[in-house]
């Protein structure tokens, strides 16, 4: 009962966030933000989500001290959505890796899992609101299909882009590109 109550709580949070993002009147509090701090905070929260599923979260920061003009809370929320999806689709005993790197004038955040990956037919639609993949309809993975749509909205409001693909070695890869400021602290 506790587990189901927690799942219902998460679904309700997703619906509320969807309503807020649909209204688009929620102001973002943009400030100078160090990317690795946001990523580390999201990874720490994801550990709590991963523990009951017996999945490990590995953090790999390249420590370039990149700064973004970002809303720390919202950006962390987008990362947690990506991490939560990766954890939900990972078998027990596997690892979800979140890492940072530089890609041209952008910072890249990658979230890699060791699950089954995404059905190729579903890939073009994973960021649509309320879209749940074919495999999810019959699986034990719960959700409304709005998490990635919310994450996409957040990332785009930060001037970035987000994509999902399958890894050659198995599993899925969520890639987020964000514009960086040109100073370091």
PDB file of C-alpha atoms in Angstrom:
ATOM      1  CA  UNK A   1       0.000   0.000   0.000  1.00  0.00           C
ATOM      2  CA  UNK A   2       2.858   2.369   0.838  1.00  0.00           C
ATOM      3  CA  UNK A   3       4.484   1.703  -2.520  1.00  0.00           C
ATOM      4  CA  UNK A   4       1.261   2.357  -4.392  1.00  0.00           C
ATOM      5  CA  UNK A   5       0.660   5.535  -2.398  1.00  0.00           C
ATOM      6  CA  UNK A   6       4.148   6.745  -3.301  1.00  0.00           C
ATOM      7  CA  UNK A   7       3.550   5.965  -6.991  1.00  0.00           C
ATOM      8  CA  UNK A   8       0.236   7.853  -6.897  1.00  0.00           C
ATOM      9  CA  UNK A   9       2.040  10.771  -5.248  1.00  0.00           C
ATOM     10  CA  UNK A  10       4.575  10.825  -8.087  1.00  0.00           C
ATOM     11  CA  UNK A  11       1.785  10.708 -10.680  1.00  0.00           C
ATOM     12  CA  UNK A  12       0.036  13.603  -8.962  1.00  0.00           C
ATOM     13  CA  UNK A  13       3.278  15.618  -8.925  1.00  0.00           C
ATOM     14  CA  UNK A  14       3.676  14.919 -12.652  1.00  0.00           C
ATOM     15  CA  UNK A  15       0.127  16.119 -13.339  1.00  0.00           C
ATOM     16  CA  UNK A  16       0.668  19.298 -11.327  1.00  0.00           C
ATOM     17  CA  UNK A  17       3.944  20.014 -13.099  1.00  0.00           C
ATOM     18  CA  UNK A  18       2.238  19.372 -16.440  1.00  0.00           C
ATOM     19  CA  UNK A  19      -0.498  21.864 -15.564  1.00  0.00           C
ATOM     20  CA  UNK A  20       2.102  24.446 -14.541  1.00  0.00           C
ATOM     21  CA  UNK A  21       4.157  23.987 -17.685  1.00  0.00           C
ATOM     22  CA  UNK A  22       1.043  24.101 -19.869  1.00  0.00           C
ATOM     23  CA  UNK A  23       0.094  27.432 -18.301  1.00  0.00           C
ATOM     24  CA  UNK A  24       3.589  28.752 -19.162  1.00  0.00           C
ATOM     25  CA  UNK A  25       3.137  31.622 -16.763  1.00  0.00           C
ATOM     26  CA  UNK A  26       5.591  30.161 -14.292  1.00  0.00           C
ATOM     27  CA  UNK A  27       8.600  32.490 -14.319  1.00  0.00           C
ATOM     28  CA  UNK A  28      12.046  30.977 -14.325  1.00  0.00           C
ATOM     29  CA  UNK A  29      14.550  32.386 -11.843  1.00  0.00           C
ATOM     30  CA  UNK A  30      17.610  32.548 -14.071  1.00  0.00           C
ATOM     31  CA  UNK A  31      20.949  33.044 -12.340  1.00  0.00           C
ATOM     32  CA  UNK A  32      24.605  32.230 -12.806  1.00  0.00           C
ATOM     33  CA  UNK A  33      24.704  28.483 -12.127  1.00  0.00           C
ATOM     34  CA  UNK A  34      27.555  25.992 -12.145  1.00  0.00           C
ATOM     35  CA  UNK A  35      26.436  22.988 -14.211  1.00  0.00           C
ATOM     36  CA  UNK A  36      28.324  20.339 -12.232  1.00  0.00           C
ATOM     37  CA  UNK A  37      26.579  21.481  -9.025  1.00  0.00           C
ATOM     38  CA  UNK A  38      23.149  20.981 -10.590  1.00  0.00           C
ATOM     39  CA  UNK A  39      24.128  17.585 -12.001  1.00  0.00           C
ATOM     40  CA  UNK A  40      25.580  16.432  -8.666  1.00  0.00           C
ATOM     41  CA  UNK A  41      22.422  17.521  -6.808  1.00  0.00           C
ATOM     42  CA  UNK A  42      20.215  15.623  -9.286  1.00  0.00           C
ATOM     43  CA  UNK A  43      22.403  12.504  -9.011  1.00  0.00           C
ATOM     44  CA  UNK A  44      22.186  12.617  -5.228  1.00  0.00           C
ATOM     45  CA  UNK A  45      18.367  12.748  -5.355  1.00  0.00           C
ATOM     46  CA  UNK A  46      18.328   9.961  -7.933  1.00  0.00           C
ATOM     47  CA  UNK A  47      20.174   7.680  -5.480  1.00  0.00           C
ATOM     48  CA  UNK A  48      16.975   7.659  -3.407  1.00  0.00           C
ATOM     49  CA  UNK A  49      14.921   6.613  -6.434  1.00  0.00           C
ATOM     50  CA  UNK A  50      17.451   3.973  -7.468  1.00  0.00           C
ATOM     51  CA  UNK A  51      17.974   2.205  -4.131  1.00  0.00           C
ATOM     52  CA  UNK A  52      14.602   0.360  -3.985  1.00  0.00           C
ATOM     53  CA  UNK A  53      15.125  -0.856  -7.567  1.00  0.00           C
ATOM     54  CA  UNK A  54      18.664  -2.047  -6.771  1.00  0.00           C
ATOM     55  CA  UNK A  55      20.123   0.231  -9.442  1.00  0.00           C
ATOM     56  CA  UNK A  56      23.323   2.195  -8.903  1.00  0.00           C
ATOM     57  CA  UNK A  57      23.748   5.822  -9.996  1.00  0.00           C
ATOM     58  CA  UNK A  58      27.268   6.753 -11.119  1.00  0.00           C
ATOM     59  CA  UNK A  59      28.292  10.385 -11.431  1.00  0.00           C
ATOM     60  CA  UNK A  60      31.065  11.396 -13.856  1.00  0.00           C
ATOM     61  CA  UNK A  61      31.798  15.119 -13.861  1.00  0.00           C
ATOM     62  CA  UNK A  62      34.544  16.503 -16.062  1.00  0.00           C
ATOM     63  CA  UNK A  63      34.803  19.461 -13.645  1.00  0.00           C
ATOM     64  CA  UNK A  64      35.213  22.186 -16.231  1.00  0.00           C
ATOM     65  CA  UNK A  65      33.304  24.564 -13.941  1.00  0.00           C
ATOM     66  CA  UNK A  66      31.002  25.574 -16.754  1.00  0.00           C
ATOM     67  CA  UNK A  67      28.504  28.249 -15.876  1.00  0.00           C
ATOM     68  CA  UNK A  68      25.004  28.584 -17.281  1.00  0.00           C
ATOM     69  CA  UNK A  69      22.314  31.184 -17.039  1.00  0.00           C
ATOM     70  CA  UNK A  70      19.822  28.767 -15.491  1.00  0.00           C
ATOM     71  CA  UNK A  71      17.049  28.171 -13.002  1.00  0.00           C
ATOM     72  CA  UNK A  72      18.818  25.685 -10.688  1.00  0.00           C
ATOM     73  CA  UNK A  73      15.592  24.078  -9.420  1.00  0.00           C
ATOM     74  CA  UNK A  74      14.013  23.657 -12.856  1.00  0.00           C
ATOM     75  CA  UNK A  75      17.174  22.369 -14.492  1.00  0.00           C
ATOM     76  CA  UNK A  76      17.630  19.864 -11.666  1.00  0.00           C
ATOM     77  CA  UNK A  77      14.013  18.795 -12.168  1.00  0.00           C
ATOM     78  CA  UNK A  78      14.652  18.054 -15.862  1.00  0.00           C
ATOM     79  CA  UNK A  79      17.709  15.983 -14.939  1.00  0.00           C
ATOM     80  CA  UNK A  80      15.788  14.053 -12.289  1.00  0.00           C
ATOM     81  CA  UNK A  81      13.076  13.241 -14.841  1.00  0.00           C
ATOM     82  CA  UNK A  82      15.750  11.798 -17.134  1.00  0.00           C
ATOM     83  CA  UNK A  83      17.375   9.886 -14.283  1.00  0.00           C
ATOM     84  CA  UNK A  84      14.026   8.572 -13.046  1.00  0.00           C
ATOM     85  CA  UNK A  85      13.188   7.247 -16.522  1.00  0.00           C
ATOM     86  CA  UNK A  86      16.602   5.589 -16.800  1.00  0.00           C
ATOM     87  CA  UNK A  87      16.206   3.987 -13.366  1.00  0.00           C
ATOM     88  CA  UNK A  88      12.686   2.733 -14.118  1.00  0.00           C
ATOM     89  CA  UNK A  89      13.919   1.044 -17.287  1.00  0.00           C
ATOM     90  CA  UNK A  90      17.035  -0.516 -15.749  1.00  0.00           C
ATOM     91  CA  UNK A  91      17.126  -4.060 -14.438  1.00  0.00           C
ATOM     92  CA  UNK A  92      18.274  -4.637 -10.843  1.00  0.00           C
ATOM     93  CA  UNK A  93      22.034  -4.776 -10.470  1.00  0.00           C
ATOM     94  CA  UNK A  94      22.749  -2.355 -13.319  1.00  0.00           C
ATOM     95  CA  UNK A  95      24.117   1.185 -13.357  1.00  0.00           C
ATOM     96  CA  UNK A  96      22.721   4.477 -14.588  1.00  0.00           C
ATOM     97  CA  UNK A  97      25.487   6.953 -15.432  1.00  0.00           C
ATOM     98  CA  UNK A  98      25.086  10.721 -15.548  1.00  0.00           C
ATOM     99  CA  UNK A  99      28.040  12.642 -16.934  1.00  0.00           C
ATOM    100  CA  UNK A 100      29.063  16.078 -18.162  1.00  0.00           C
ATOM    101  CA  UNK A 101      31.301  17.024 -21.067  1.00  0.00           C
ATOM    102  CA  UNK A 102      31.992  19.894 -23.433  1.00  0.00           C
ATOM    103  CA  UNK A 103      30.634  19.754 -26.965  1.00  0.00           C
ATOM    104  CA  UNK A 104      31.605  22.775 -29.010  1.00  0.00           C
ATOM    105  CA  UNK A 105      30.117  25.888 -27.386  1.00  0.00           C
ATOM    106  CA  UNK A 106      27.742  23.760 -25.317  1.00  0.00           C
ATOM    107  CA  UNK A 107      27.784  21.650 -22.211  1.00  0.00           C
ATOM    108  CA  UNK A 108      26.556  18.097 -22.679  1.00  0.00           C
ATOM    109  CA  UNK A 109      24.806  16.130 -19.953  1.00  0.00           C
ATOM    110  CA  UNK A 110      24.403  12.427 -20.739  1.00  0.00           C
ATOM    111  CA  UNK A 111      22.247   9.926 -18.888  1.00  0.00           C
ATOM    112  CA  UNK A 112      22.973   6.321 -19.869  1.00  0.00           C
ATOM    113  CA  UNK A 113      21.151   3.216 -18.714  1.00  0.00           C
ATOM    114  CA  UNK A 114      21.695  -0.509 -19.208  1.00  0.00           C
ATOM    115  CA  UNK A 115      18.073  -1.435 -19.886  1.00  0.00           C
ATOM    116  CA  UNK A 116      16.447  -2.785 -23.037  1.00  0.00           C
ATOM    117  CA  UNK A 117      16.500   0.557 -24.849  1.00  0.00           C
ATOM    118  CA  UNK A 118      13.578   2.173 -26.627  1.00  0.00           C
ATOM    119  CA  UNK A 119      11.597   0.599 -29.447  1.00  0.00           C
ATOM    120  CA  UNK A 120      12.758   2.318 -32.659  1.00  0.00           C
ATOM    121  CA  UNK A 121       9.133   3.077 -33.568  1.00  0.00           C
ATOM    122  CA  UNK A 122       8.688   4.961 -30.279  1.00  0.00           C
ATOM    123  CA  UNK A 123      11.813   7.159 -30.506  1.00  0.00           C
ATOM    124  CA  UNK A 124      10.237   9.954 -32.616  1.00  0.00           C
ATOM    125  CA  UNK A 125       7.385  10.329 -30.108  1.00  0.00           C
ATOM    126  CA  UNK A 126       9.009   9.994 -26.658  1.00  0.00           C
ATOM    127  CA  UNK A 127       8.868  13.753 -25.980  1.00  0.00           C
ATOM    128  CA  UNK A 128       5.141  14.059 -26.796  1.00  0.00           C
ATOM    129  CA  UNK A 129       2.847  14.711 -23.864  1.00  0.00           C
ATOM    130  CA  UNK A 130       0.994  11.611 -22.631  1.00  0.00           C
ATOM    131  CA  UNK A 131       2.833   9.305 -25.029  1.00  0.00           C
ATOM    132  CA  UNK A 132       3.771   5.991 -23.482  1.00  0.00           C
ATOM    133  CA  UNK A 133       5.733   3.533 -25.548  1.00  0.00           C
ATOM    134  CA  UNK A 134       4.277   0.269 -26.725  1.00  0.00           C
ATOM    135  CA  UNK A 135       6.284  -1.741 -24.214  1.00  0.00           C
ATOM    136  CA  UNK A 136       5.264   0.482 -21.289  1.00  0.00           C
ATOM    137  CA  UNK A 137       1.569  -0.153 -21.751  1.00  0.00           C
ATOM    138  CA  UNK A 138       2.075  -3.781 -20.735  1.00  0.00           C
ATOM    139  CA  UNK A 139       4.959  -3.301 -18.316  1.00  0.00           C
ATOM    140  CA  UNK A 140       5.200  -2.641 -14.609  1.00  0.00           C
ATOM    141  CA  UNK A 141       6.664   0.814 -15.294  1.00  0.00           C
ATOM    142  CA  UNK A 142       4.143   3.396 -14.185  1.00  0.00           C
ATOM    143  CA  UNK A 143       3.763   6.903 -15.483  1.00  0.00           C
ATOM    144  CA  UNK A 144       1.577   9.212 -17.477  1.00  0.00           C
ATOM    145  CA  UNK A 145       3.944   9.848 -20.346  1.00  0.00           C
ATOM    146  CA  UNK A 146       4.520  13.501 -19.483  1.00  0.00           C
ATOM    147  CA  UNK A 147       7.903  13.448 -17.762  1.00  0.00           C
ATOM    148  CA  UNK A 148      10.035  13.737 -20.892  1.00  0.00           C
ATOM    149  CA  UNK A 149       7.682  16.387 -22.316  1.00  0.00           C
ATOM    150  CA  UNK A 150       8.192  18.450 -19.156  1.00  0.00           C
ATOM    151  CA  UNK A 151      11.969  17.909 -19.312  1.00  0.00           C
ATOM    152  CA  UNK A 152      12.009  19.010 -22.951  1.00  0.00           C
ATOM    153  CA  UNK A 153      10.097  22.188 -22.106  1.00  0.00           C
ATOM    154  CA  UNK A 154      12.521  23.017 -19.290  1.00  0.00           C
ATOM    155  CA  UNK A 155      15.622  22.376 -21.410  1.00  0.00           C
ATOM    156  CA  UNK A 156      14.272  24.409 -24.345  1.00  0.00           C
ATOM    157  CA  UNK A 157      13.467  27.322 -22.012  1.00  0.00           C
ATOM    158  CA  UNK A 158      17.162  27.231 -21.099  1.00  0.00           C
ATOM    159  CA  UNK A 159      18.102  27.551 -24.790  1.00  0.00           C
ATOM    160  CA  UNK A 160      19.131  23.905 -25.009  1.00  0.00           C
ATOM    161  CA  UNK A 161      18.074  20.706 -26.715  1.00  0.00           C
ATOM    162  CA  UNK A 162      17.310  17.177 -25.570  1.00  0.00           C
ATOM    163  CA  UNK A 163      17.308  13.860 -27.428  1.00  0.00           C
ATOM    164  CA  UNK A 164      16.932  10.170 -26.698  1.00  0.00           C
ATOM    165  CA  UNK A 165      18.614   7.345 -28.582  1.00  0.00           C
ATOM    166  CA  UNK A 166      19.583   3.710 -28.174  1.00  0.00           C
ATOM    167  CA  UNK A 167      23.121   2.746 -27.289  1.00  0.00           C
ATOM    168  CA  UNK A 168      24.978   0.227 -29.458  1.00  0.00           C
ATOM    169  CA  UNK A 169      25.944  -1.727 -26.332  1.00  0.00           C
ATOM    170  CA  UNK A 170      22.318  -1.782 -25.114  1.00  0.00           C
ATOM    171  CA  UNK A 171      20.238   0.627 -23.105  1.00  0.00           C
ATOM    172  CA  UNK A 172      19.175   4.179 -23.798  1.00  0.00           C
ATOM    173  CA  UNK A 173      21.074   7.472 -23.898  1.00  0.00           C
ATOM    174  CA  UNK A 174      19.467  10.793 -23.017  1.00  0.00           C
ATOM    175  CA  UNK A 175      21.552  13.728 -24.266  1.00  0.00           C
ATOM    176  CA  UNK A 176      21.058  17.322 -23.137  1.00  0.00           C
ATOM    177  CA  UNK A 177      22.951  20.209 -24.738  1.00  0.00           C
ATOM    178  CA  UNK A 178      22.989  23.564 -22.950  1.00  0.00           C
ATOM    179  CA  UNK A 179      24.664  26.838 -23.921  1.00  0.00           C
ATOM    180  CA  UNK A 180      27.454  27.823 -21.536  1.00  0.00           C
ATOM    181  CA  UNK A 181      28.677  31.197 -20.391  1.00  0.00           C
ATOM    182  CA  UNK A 182      32.261  31.942 -21.342  1.00  0.00           C
ATOM    183  CA  UNK A 183      33.697  32.585 -17.887  1.00  0.00           C
ATOM    184  CA  UNK A 184      34.882  30.225 -15.180  1.00  0.00           C
ATOM    185  CA  UNK A 185      34.978  30.737 -11.450  1.00  0.00           C
TER     186      UNK A 185
END
